[in-house]
Coordinates of C-alpha atoms in Angstrom, one line a residue:
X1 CA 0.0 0.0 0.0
X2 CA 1.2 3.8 -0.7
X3 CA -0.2 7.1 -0.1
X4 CA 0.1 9.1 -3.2
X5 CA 2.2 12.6 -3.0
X6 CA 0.7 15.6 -5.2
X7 CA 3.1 14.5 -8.0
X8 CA 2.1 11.1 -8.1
X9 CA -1.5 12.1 -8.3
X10 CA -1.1 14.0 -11.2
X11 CA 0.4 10.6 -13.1
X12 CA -2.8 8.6 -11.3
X13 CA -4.9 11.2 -13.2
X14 CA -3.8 10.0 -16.2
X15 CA -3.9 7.0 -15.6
X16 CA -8.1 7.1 -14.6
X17 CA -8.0 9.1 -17.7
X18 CA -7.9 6.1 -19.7
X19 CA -10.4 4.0 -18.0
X20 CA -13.7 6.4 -17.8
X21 CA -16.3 6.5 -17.4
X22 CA -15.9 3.7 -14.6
X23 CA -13.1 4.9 -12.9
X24 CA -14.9 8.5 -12.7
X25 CA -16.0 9.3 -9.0
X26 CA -11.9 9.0 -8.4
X27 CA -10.8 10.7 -10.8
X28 CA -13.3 13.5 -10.2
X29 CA -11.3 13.6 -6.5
X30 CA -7.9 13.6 -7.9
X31 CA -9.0 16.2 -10.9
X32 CA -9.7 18.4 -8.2
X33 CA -6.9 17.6 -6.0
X34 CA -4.9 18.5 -9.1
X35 CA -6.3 22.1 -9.7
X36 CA -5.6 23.0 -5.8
X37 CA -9.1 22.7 -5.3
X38 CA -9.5 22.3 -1.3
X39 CA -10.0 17.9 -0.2
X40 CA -10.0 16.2 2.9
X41 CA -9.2 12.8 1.4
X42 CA -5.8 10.9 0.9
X43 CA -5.2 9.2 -2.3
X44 CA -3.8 5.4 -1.7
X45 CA -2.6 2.9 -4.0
X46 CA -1.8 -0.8 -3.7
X47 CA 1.2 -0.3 -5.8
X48 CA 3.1 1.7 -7.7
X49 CA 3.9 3.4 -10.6
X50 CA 1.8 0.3 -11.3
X51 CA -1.5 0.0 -9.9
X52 CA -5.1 -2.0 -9.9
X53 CA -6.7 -0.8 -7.0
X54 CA -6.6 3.2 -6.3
X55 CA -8.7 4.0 -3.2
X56 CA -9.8 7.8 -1.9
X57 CA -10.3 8.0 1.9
X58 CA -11.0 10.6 4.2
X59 CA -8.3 12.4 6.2
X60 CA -8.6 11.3 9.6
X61 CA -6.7 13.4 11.4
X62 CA -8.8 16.3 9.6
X63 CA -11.5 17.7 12.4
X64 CA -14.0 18.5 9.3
X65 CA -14.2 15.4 8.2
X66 CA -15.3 14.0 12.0
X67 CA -14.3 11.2 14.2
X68 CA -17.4 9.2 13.5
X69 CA -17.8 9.8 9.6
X70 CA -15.4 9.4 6.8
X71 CA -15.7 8.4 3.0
X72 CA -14.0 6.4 1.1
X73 CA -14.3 5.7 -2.9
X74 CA -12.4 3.7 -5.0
X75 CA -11.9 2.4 -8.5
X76 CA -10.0 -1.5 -9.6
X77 CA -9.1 -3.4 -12.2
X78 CA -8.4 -6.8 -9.7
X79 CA -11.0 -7.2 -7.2
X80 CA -9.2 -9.7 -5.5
X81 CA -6.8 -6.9 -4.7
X82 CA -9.4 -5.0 -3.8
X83 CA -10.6 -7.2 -1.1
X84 CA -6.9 -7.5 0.0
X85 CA -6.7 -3.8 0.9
X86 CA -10.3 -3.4 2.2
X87 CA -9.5 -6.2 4.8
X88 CA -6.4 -4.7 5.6
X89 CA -7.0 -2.4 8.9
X90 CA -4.5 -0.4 7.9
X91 CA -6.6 0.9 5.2
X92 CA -9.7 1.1 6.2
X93 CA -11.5 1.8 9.9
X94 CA -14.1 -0.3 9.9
X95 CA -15.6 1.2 13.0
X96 CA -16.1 4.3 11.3
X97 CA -18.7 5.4 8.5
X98 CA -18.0 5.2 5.4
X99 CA -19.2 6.0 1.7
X100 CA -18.0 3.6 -1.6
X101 CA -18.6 4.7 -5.4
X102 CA -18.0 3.9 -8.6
X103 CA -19.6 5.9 -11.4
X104 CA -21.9 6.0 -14.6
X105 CA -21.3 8.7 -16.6
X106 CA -23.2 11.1 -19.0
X107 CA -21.9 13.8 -21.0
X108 CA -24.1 17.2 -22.6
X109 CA -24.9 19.0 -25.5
X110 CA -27.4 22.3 -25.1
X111 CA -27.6 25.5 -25.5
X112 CA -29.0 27.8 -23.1
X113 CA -32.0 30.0 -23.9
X114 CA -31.2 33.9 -24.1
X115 CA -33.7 34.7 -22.6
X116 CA -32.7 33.7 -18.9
X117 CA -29.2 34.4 -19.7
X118 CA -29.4 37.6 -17.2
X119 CA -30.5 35.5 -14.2
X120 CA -28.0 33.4 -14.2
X121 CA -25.6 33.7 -11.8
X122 CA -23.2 31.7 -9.0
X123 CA -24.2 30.9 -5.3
X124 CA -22.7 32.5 -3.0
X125 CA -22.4 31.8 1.0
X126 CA -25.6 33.6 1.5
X127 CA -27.3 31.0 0.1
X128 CA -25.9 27.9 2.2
X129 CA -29.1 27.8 4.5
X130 CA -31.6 27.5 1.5
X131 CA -29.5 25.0 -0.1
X132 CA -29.0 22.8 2.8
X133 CA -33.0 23.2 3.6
X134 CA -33.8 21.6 0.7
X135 CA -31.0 19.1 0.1
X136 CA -32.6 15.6 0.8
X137 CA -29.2 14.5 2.3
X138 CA -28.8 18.1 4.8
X139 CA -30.6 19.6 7.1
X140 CA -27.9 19.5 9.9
X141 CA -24.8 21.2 10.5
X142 CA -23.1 18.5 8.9
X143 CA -24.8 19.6 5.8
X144 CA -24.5 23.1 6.3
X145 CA -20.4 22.5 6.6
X146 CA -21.0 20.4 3.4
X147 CA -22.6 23.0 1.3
X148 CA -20.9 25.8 2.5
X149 CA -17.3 23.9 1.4
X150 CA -18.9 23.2 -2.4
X151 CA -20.3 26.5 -3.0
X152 CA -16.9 28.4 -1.8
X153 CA -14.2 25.9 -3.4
X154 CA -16.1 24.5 -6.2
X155 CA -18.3 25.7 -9.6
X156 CA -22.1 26.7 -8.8
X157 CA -24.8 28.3 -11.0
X158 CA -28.6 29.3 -10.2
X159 CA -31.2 31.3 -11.6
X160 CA -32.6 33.9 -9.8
X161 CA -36.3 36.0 -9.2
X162 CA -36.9 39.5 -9.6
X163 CA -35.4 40.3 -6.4
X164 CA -31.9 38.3 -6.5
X165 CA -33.1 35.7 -4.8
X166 CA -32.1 31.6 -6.0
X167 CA -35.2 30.0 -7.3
X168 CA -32.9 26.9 -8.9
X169 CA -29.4 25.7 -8.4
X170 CA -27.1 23.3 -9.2
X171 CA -23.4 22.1 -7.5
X172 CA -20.5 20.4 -7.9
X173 CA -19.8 17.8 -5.3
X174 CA -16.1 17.3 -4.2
X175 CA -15.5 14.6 -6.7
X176 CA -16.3 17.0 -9.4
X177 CA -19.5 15.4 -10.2
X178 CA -22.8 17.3 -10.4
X179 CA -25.6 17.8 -7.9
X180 CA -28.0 19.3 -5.5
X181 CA -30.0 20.2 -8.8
X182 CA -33.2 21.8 -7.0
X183 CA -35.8 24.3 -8.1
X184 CA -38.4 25.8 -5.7
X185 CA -41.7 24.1 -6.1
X186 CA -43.6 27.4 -7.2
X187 CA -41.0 27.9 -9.7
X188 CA -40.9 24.6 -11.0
X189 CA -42.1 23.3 -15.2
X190 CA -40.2 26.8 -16.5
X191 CA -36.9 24.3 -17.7
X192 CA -35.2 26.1 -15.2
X193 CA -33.2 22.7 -14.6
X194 CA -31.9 22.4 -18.9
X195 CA -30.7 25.6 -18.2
X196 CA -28.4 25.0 -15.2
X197 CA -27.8 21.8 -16.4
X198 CA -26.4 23.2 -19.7
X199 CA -24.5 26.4 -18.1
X200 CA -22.5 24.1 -15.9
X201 CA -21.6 21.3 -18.4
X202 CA -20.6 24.1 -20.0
X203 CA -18.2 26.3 -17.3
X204 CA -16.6 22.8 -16.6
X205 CA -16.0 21.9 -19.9
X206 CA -14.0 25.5 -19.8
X207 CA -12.1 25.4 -16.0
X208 CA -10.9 21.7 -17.2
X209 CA -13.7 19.5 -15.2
X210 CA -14.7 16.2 -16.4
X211 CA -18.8 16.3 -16.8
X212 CA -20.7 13.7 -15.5
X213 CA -23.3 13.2 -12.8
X214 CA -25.1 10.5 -10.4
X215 CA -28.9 9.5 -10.9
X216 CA -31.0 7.4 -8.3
X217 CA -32.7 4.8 -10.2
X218 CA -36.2 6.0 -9.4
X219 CA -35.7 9.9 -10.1
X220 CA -37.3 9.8 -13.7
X221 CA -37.6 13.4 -13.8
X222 CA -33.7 14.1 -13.6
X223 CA -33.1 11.2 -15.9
X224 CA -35.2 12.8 -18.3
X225 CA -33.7 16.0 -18.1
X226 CA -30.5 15.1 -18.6
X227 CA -30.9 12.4 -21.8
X228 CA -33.0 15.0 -23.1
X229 CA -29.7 17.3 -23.2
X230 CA -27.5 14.8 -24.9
X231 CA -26.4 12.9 -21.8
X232 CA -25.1 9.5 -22.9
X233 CA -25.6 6.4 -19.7
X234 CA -23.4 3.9 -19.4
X235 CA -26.3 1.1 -19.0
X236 CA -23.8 -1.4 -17.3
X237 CA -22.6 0.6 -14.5
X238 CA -23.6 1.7 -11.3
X239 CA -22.8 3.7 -8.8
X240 CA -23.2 2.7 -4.7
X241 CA -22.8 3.8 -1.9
X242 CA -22.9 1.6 1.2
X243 CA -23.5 2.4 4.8
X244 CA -22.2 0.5 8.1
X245 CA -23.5 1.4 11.4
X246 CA -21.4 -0.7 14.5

């Protein structure tokens, strides 16, 4: 096992490169590791310069992440090496919470209305209590800390009302993929959602971010909305993310 220096992730991202759009959730992490994006993960390997299994973990001597809470994520081409360095304590707490994903991958074509073009706009840490309100997975403080990290380090765009106000938004999580796409129920069957959809595919195409995102299975609505903007699924992947509570 090896914990990857700055250097070395930068040959790692190359590496992922090759192998999307199932090695995507880690390379999203090490893309932004690589553009000095702020992380609180560690990037480990089971060898090197040669590798099969490359795993993303949360920093656990980093008070943000929490004593009780960490992720990991991880791509592999050997899953029998896999399960070698998932057993092995030294890589993994299993006392601890912990998050794993792969990906499944989409990629856009739109172009956005003129019309709205002048409410469009980023978030900005005034809006970290609406967004957490209305996250399905916030709420908390936990989520509040969450947010407020993604809208001050990372890409963000919304549309706003009359008075300035966000009415729909959309993020990019830490592994560079996109989410929290919400619009306000009274606002809602105005495409609002193609819009942001198509501005950030956009400004990441630009700032050198890959462009993908993560759909549960039974969210037909975002499913729609994105195949009907050119987004291409990769029908034999899937993402997941698993829980233990001990």
């Amino acid at each position: 096992m090896k914990i990857l220096s700055k250097a070395e992730i930068v040959t790692a991202e190359k590496v992922l490169l090759k192998h999307l759009p199932r090695s995507f959730k880690v390379y999203g992490y090490l893309r932004a590791i690589n553009k000095d994006r702020p992380t609180v993960v560690e990037v480990l390997v089971d060898s090197w310069p040669e590798f099969k299994v490359i795993i993303c973990r949360s920093k656990c001597e980093n008070e943000s992440v929490g004593k009780t809470r960490k992720k990991v994520s991880y791509y592999c081409t050997d899953e029998n090496a896999l399960r070698k360095m998932l057993v092995d304590a030294d890589v993994i707490d299993w006392s601890t919470y912990f998050i794993i994903g792969d990906s499944h991958h989409l990629l856009p074509e739109q172009e956005v209305p003129s019309q709205v073009a002048s409410r469009i706009s980023s978030l900005d840490l005034s809006h970290v209590d609406l967004v957490n309100k209305t996250w399905k997975f916030g709420g908390d403080e936990k989520g509040y800390s969450s947010i407020t990290n993604l809208i001050t380090n990372f890409p963000s765009c919304c549309i706003t009302d009359e008075h300035g106000q966000p009415v729909s938004w959309i993020l990019l999580y830490d592994y560079c993929a996109m989410g929290l796409l919400y619009t306000l129920p009274e606002h809602r069957g105005k495409g609002h959602a193609k819009v942001l959809i198509s501005t950030m595919a956009r400004r990441l195409i630009a700032e050198g971010f890959p462009v993908y995102c993560f759909i549960e299975e039974d969210n037909t609505l975002s499913y729609k909305a994105f195949t009907n903007l050119g987004f291409i699924e990769d029908p034999t992947y899937r993402a997941a993310w698993l829980e233990f509570n001990f």
